[in-house]
């Protein structure tokens, strides 16, 4: 597997990205409770490798500005 720097060393596979996302949600459950469907979709695209976390942050901020 080729190293993809946009994901960082600990998030190269979908399983690693899913684990990191789960850890973030566990660390701050109030922040991640009752997420809008659009944000859940962005998280799923991150896990799938379609988006970097930077992309997710940018797109979620852009979505909230609407």
GROMACS .gro file of N, CA and C in nm:
model
  198
    1UNK      N    1   0.084  -0.117   0.000
    1UNK     CA    2   0.000   0.000   0.000
    1UNK      C    3   0.089   0.124   0.000
    2UNK      N    4   0.054   0.218  -0.085
    2UNK     CA    5   0.129   0.343  -0.092
    2UNK      C    6   0.088   0.433   0.024
    3UNK      N    7   0.186   0.503   0.077
    3UNK     CA    8   0.161   0.598   0.187
    3UNK      C    9   0.092   0.722   0.131
    4UNK      N   10  -0.019   0.760   0.192
    4UNK     CA   11  -0.092   0.880   0.151
    4UNK      C   12  -0.078   0.985   0.261
    5UNK      N   13   0.005   1.086   0.239
    5UNK     CA   14   0.031   1.184   0.344
    5UNK      C   15  -0.093   1.263   0.390
    6UNK      N   16  -0.194   1.273   0.306
    6UNK     CA   17  -0.311   1.351   0.347
    6UNK      C   18  -0.385   1.287   0.464
    7UNK      N   19  -0.361   1.159   0.491
    7UNK     CA   20  -0.426   1.092   0.604
    7UNK      C   21  -0.337   1.081   0.726
    8UNK      N   22  -0.209   1.099   0.713
    8UNK     CA   23  -0.120   1.085   0.827
    8UNK      C   24  -0.082   0.940   0.851
    9UNK      N   25   0.019   0.918   0.932
    9UNK     CA   26   0.074   0.783   0.948
    9UNK      C   27  -0.020   0.684   1.017
   10UNK      N   28  -0.112   0.730   1.097
   10UNK     CA   29  -0.200   0.639   1.172
   10UNK      C   30  -0.339   0.625   1.110
   11UNK      N   31  -0.359   0.680   0.990
   11UNK     CA   32  -0.492   0.678   0.929
   11UNK      C   33  -0.486   0.639   0.781
   12UNK      N   34  -0.405   0.542   0.751
   12UNK     CA   35  -0.385   0.503   0.612
   12UNK      C   36  -0.495   0.412   0.557
   13UNK      N   37  -0.560   0.336   0.640
   13UNK     CA   38  -0.663   0.243   0.594
   13UNK      C   39  -0.801   0.288   0.645
   14UNK      N   40  -0.907   0.241   0.581
   14UNK     CA   41  -1.040   0.274   0.632
   14UNK      C   42  -1.060   0.230   0.777
   15UNK      N   43  -1.004   0.116   0.815
   15UNK     CA   44  -1.018   0.070   0.953
   15UNK      C   45  -0.949   0.165   1.050
   16UNK      N   46  -0.831   0.214   1.013
   16UNK     CA   47  -0.761   0.309   1.099
   16UNK      C   48  -0.837   0.440   1.109
   17UNK      N   49  -0.891   0.488   0.996
   17UNK     CA   50  -0.967   0.613   1.000
   17UNK      C   51  -1.093   0.597   1.083
   18UNK      N   52  -1.159   0.483   1.073
   18UNK     CA   53  -1.279   0.458   1.153
   18UNK      C   54  -1.244   0.456   1.301
   19UNK      N   55  -1.131   0.394   1.337
   19UNK     CA   56  -1.090   0.389   1.477
   19UNK      C   57  -1.060   0.530   1.529
   20UNK      N   58  -0.992   0.610   1.450
   20UNK     CA   59  -0.960   0.747   1.493
   20UNK      C   60  -1.088   0.827   1.512
   21UNK      N   61  -1.182   0.814   1.419
   21UNK     CA   62  -1.309   0.885   1.432
   21UNK      C   63  -1.384   0.840   1.557
   22UNK      N   64  -1.384   0.710   1.583
   22UNK     CA   65  -1.450   0.658   1.704
   22UNK      C   66  -1.383   0.713   1.830
   23UNK      N   67  -1.251   0.723   1.829
   23UNK     CA   68  -1.179   0.778   1.944
   23UNK      C   69  -1.214   0.925   1.965
   24UNK      N   70  -1.226   1.000   1.857
   24UNK     CA   71  -1.263   1.141   1.869
   24UNK      C   72  -1.403   1.155   1.926
   25UNK      N   73  -1.495   1.071   1.879
   25UNK     CA   74  -1.633   1.075   1.930
   25UNK      C   75  -1.638   1.035   2.077
   26UNK      N   76  -1.558   0.937   2.116
   26UNK     CA   77  -1.556   0.892   2.256
   26UNK      C   78  -1.494   0.998   2.347
   27UNK      N   79  -1.397   1.073   2.296
   27UNK     CA   80  -1.330   1.174   2.376
   27UNK      C   81  -1.418   1.295   2.404
   28UNK      N   82  -1.513   1.322   2.315
   28UNK     CA   83  -1.600   1.437   2.332
   28UNK      C   84  -1.741   1.402   2.284
   29UNK      N   85  -1.811   1.319   2.358
   29UNK     CA   86  -1.942   1.272   2.312
   29UNK      C   87  -2.045   1.384   2.292
   30UNK      N   88  -2.038   1.489   2.371
   30UNK     CA   89  -2.135   1.597   2.356
   30UNK      C   90  -2.120   1.667   2.220
   31UNK      N   91  -1.999   1.679   2.174
   31UNK     CA   92  -1.973   1.745   2.047
   31UNK      C   93  -2.025   1.661   1.930
   32UNK      N   94  -2.017   1.531   1.943
   32UNK     CA   95  -2.053   1.442   1.832
   32UNK      C   96  -2.192   1.380   1.847
   33UNK      N   97  -2.268   1.426   1.947
   33UNK     CA   98  -2.403   1.374   1.967
   33UNK      C   99  -2.499   1.442   1.870
   34UNK      N  100  -2.588   1.365   1.813
   34UNK     CA  101  -2.692   1.418   1.723
   34UNK      C  102  -2.634   1.500   1.607
   35UNK      N  103  -2.540   1.440   1.536
   35UNK     CA  104  -2.481   1.507   1.420
   35UNK      C  105  -2.581   1.515   1.306
   36UNK      N  106  -2.579   1.624   1.231
   36UNK     CA  107  -2.667   1.631   1.115
   36UNK      C  108  -2.626   1.526   1.011
   37UNK      N  109  -2.720   1.481   0.931
   37UNK     CA  110  -2.689   1.378   0.831
   37UNK      C  111  -2.577   1.418   0.736
   38UNK      N  112  -2.568   1.546   0.703
   38UNK     CA  113  -2.462   1.589   0.611
   38UNK      C  114  -2.324   1.567   0.673
   39UNK      N  115  -2.311   1.590   0.802
   39UNK     CA  116  -2.183   1.569   0.868
   39UNK      C  117  -2.152   1.420   0.882
   40UNK      N  118  -2.253   1.340   0.909
   40UNK     CA  119  -2.233   1.195   0.913
   40UNK      C  120  -2.186   1.144   0.777
   41UNK      N  121  -2.239   1.201   0.670
   41UNK     CA  122  -2.197   1.163   0.535
   41UNK      C  123  -2.052   1.202   0.510
   42UNK      N  124  -2.011   1.318   0.559
   42UNK     CA  125  -1.871   1.359   0.545
   42UNK      C  126  -1.779   1.265   0.621
   43UNK      N  127  -1.821   1.224   0.739
   43UNK     CA  128  -1.741   1.129   0.818
   43UNK      C  129  -1.729   0.996   0.743
   44UNK      N  130  -1.838   0.950   0.684
   44UNK     CA  131  -1.835   0.824   0.608
   44UNK      C  132  -1.741   0.837   0.488
   45UNK      N  133  -1.741   0.951   0.424
   45UNK     CA  134  -1.652   0.971   0.309
   45UNK      C  135  -1.506   0.978   0.354
   46UNK      N  136  -1.482   1.031   0.473
   46UNK     CA  137  -1.346   1.031   0.529
   46UNK      C  138  -1.299   0.888   0.553
   47UNK      N  139  -1.382   0.810   0.619
   47UNK     CA  140  -1.347   0.671   0.648
   47UNK      C  141  -1.322   0.595   0.517
   48UNK      N  142  -1.403   0.621   0.416
   48UNK     CA  143  -1.389   0.552   0.288
   48UNK      C  144  -1.265   0.596   0.211
   49UNK      N  145  -1.206   0.708   0.252
   49UNK     CA  146  -1.086   0.756   0.183
   49UNK      C  147  -1.114   0.855   0.073
   50UNK      N  148  -1.237   0.903   0.064
   50UNK     CA  149  -1.271   1.002  -0.038
   50UNK      C  150  -1.226   1.143   0.001
   51UNK      N  151  -1.221   1.168   0.133
   51UNK     CA  152  -1.187   1.300   0.184
   51UNK      C  153  -1.079   1.288   0.290
   52UNK      N  154  -0.996   1.390   0.301
   52UNK     CA  155  -0.904   1.398   0.414
   52UNK      C  156  -0.980   1.463   0.529
   53UNK      N  157  -0.921   1.459   0.649
   53UNK     CA  158  -0.988   1.524   0.763
   53UNK      C  159  -0.993   1.675   0.741
   54UNK      N  160  -0.893   1.731   0.676
   54UNK     CA  161  -0.893   1.874   0.642
   54UNK      C  162  -1.012   1.905   0.553
   55UNK      N  163  -1.038   1.819   0.456
   55UNK     CA  164  -1.155   1.836   0.368
   55UNK      C  165  -1.284   1.833   0.448
   56UNK      N  166  -1.295   1.737   0.540
   56UNK     CA  167  -1.415   1.724   0.623
   56UNK      C  168  -1.437   1.853   0.703
   57UNK      N  169  -1.332   1.903   0.763
   57UNK     CA  170  -1.345   2.027   0.843
   57UNK      C  171  -1.387   2.144   0.756
   58UNK      N  172  -1.324   2.159   0.642
   58UNK     CA  173  -1.358   2.269   0.551
   58UNK      C  174  -1.504   2.259   0.506
   59UNK      N  175  -1.543   2.140   0.460
   59UNK     CA  176  -1.678   2.123   0.408
   59UNK      C  177  -1.783   2.137   0.518
   60UNK      N  178  -1.753   2.092   0.639
   60UNK     CA  179  -1.851   2.106   0.747
   60UNK      C  180  -1.867   2.253   0.786
   61UNK      N  181  -1.759   2.328   0.787
   61UNK     CA  182  -1.770   2.471   0.817
   61UNK      C  183  -1.846   2.543   0.706
   62UNK      N  184  -1.819   2.505   0.584
   62UNK     CA  185  -1.889   2.566   0.470
   62UNK      C  186  -2.039   2.535   0.477
   63UNK      N  187  -2.072   2.412   0.514
   63UNK     CA  188  -2.213   2.370   0.525
   63UNK      C  189  -2.284   2.446   0.636
   64UNK      N  190  -2.215   2.470   0.747
   64UNK     CA  191  -2.276   2.541   0.861
   64UNK      C  192  -2.299   2.687   0.829
   65UNK      N  193  -2.222   2.743   0.736
   65UNK     CA  194  -2.235   2.884   0.702
   65UNK      C  195  -2.360   2.910   0.619
   66UNK      N  196  -2.420   2.805   0.564
   66UNK     CA  197  -2.541   2.824   0.479
   66UNK      C  198  -2.661   2.860   0.561
   0.00000   0.00000   0.00000
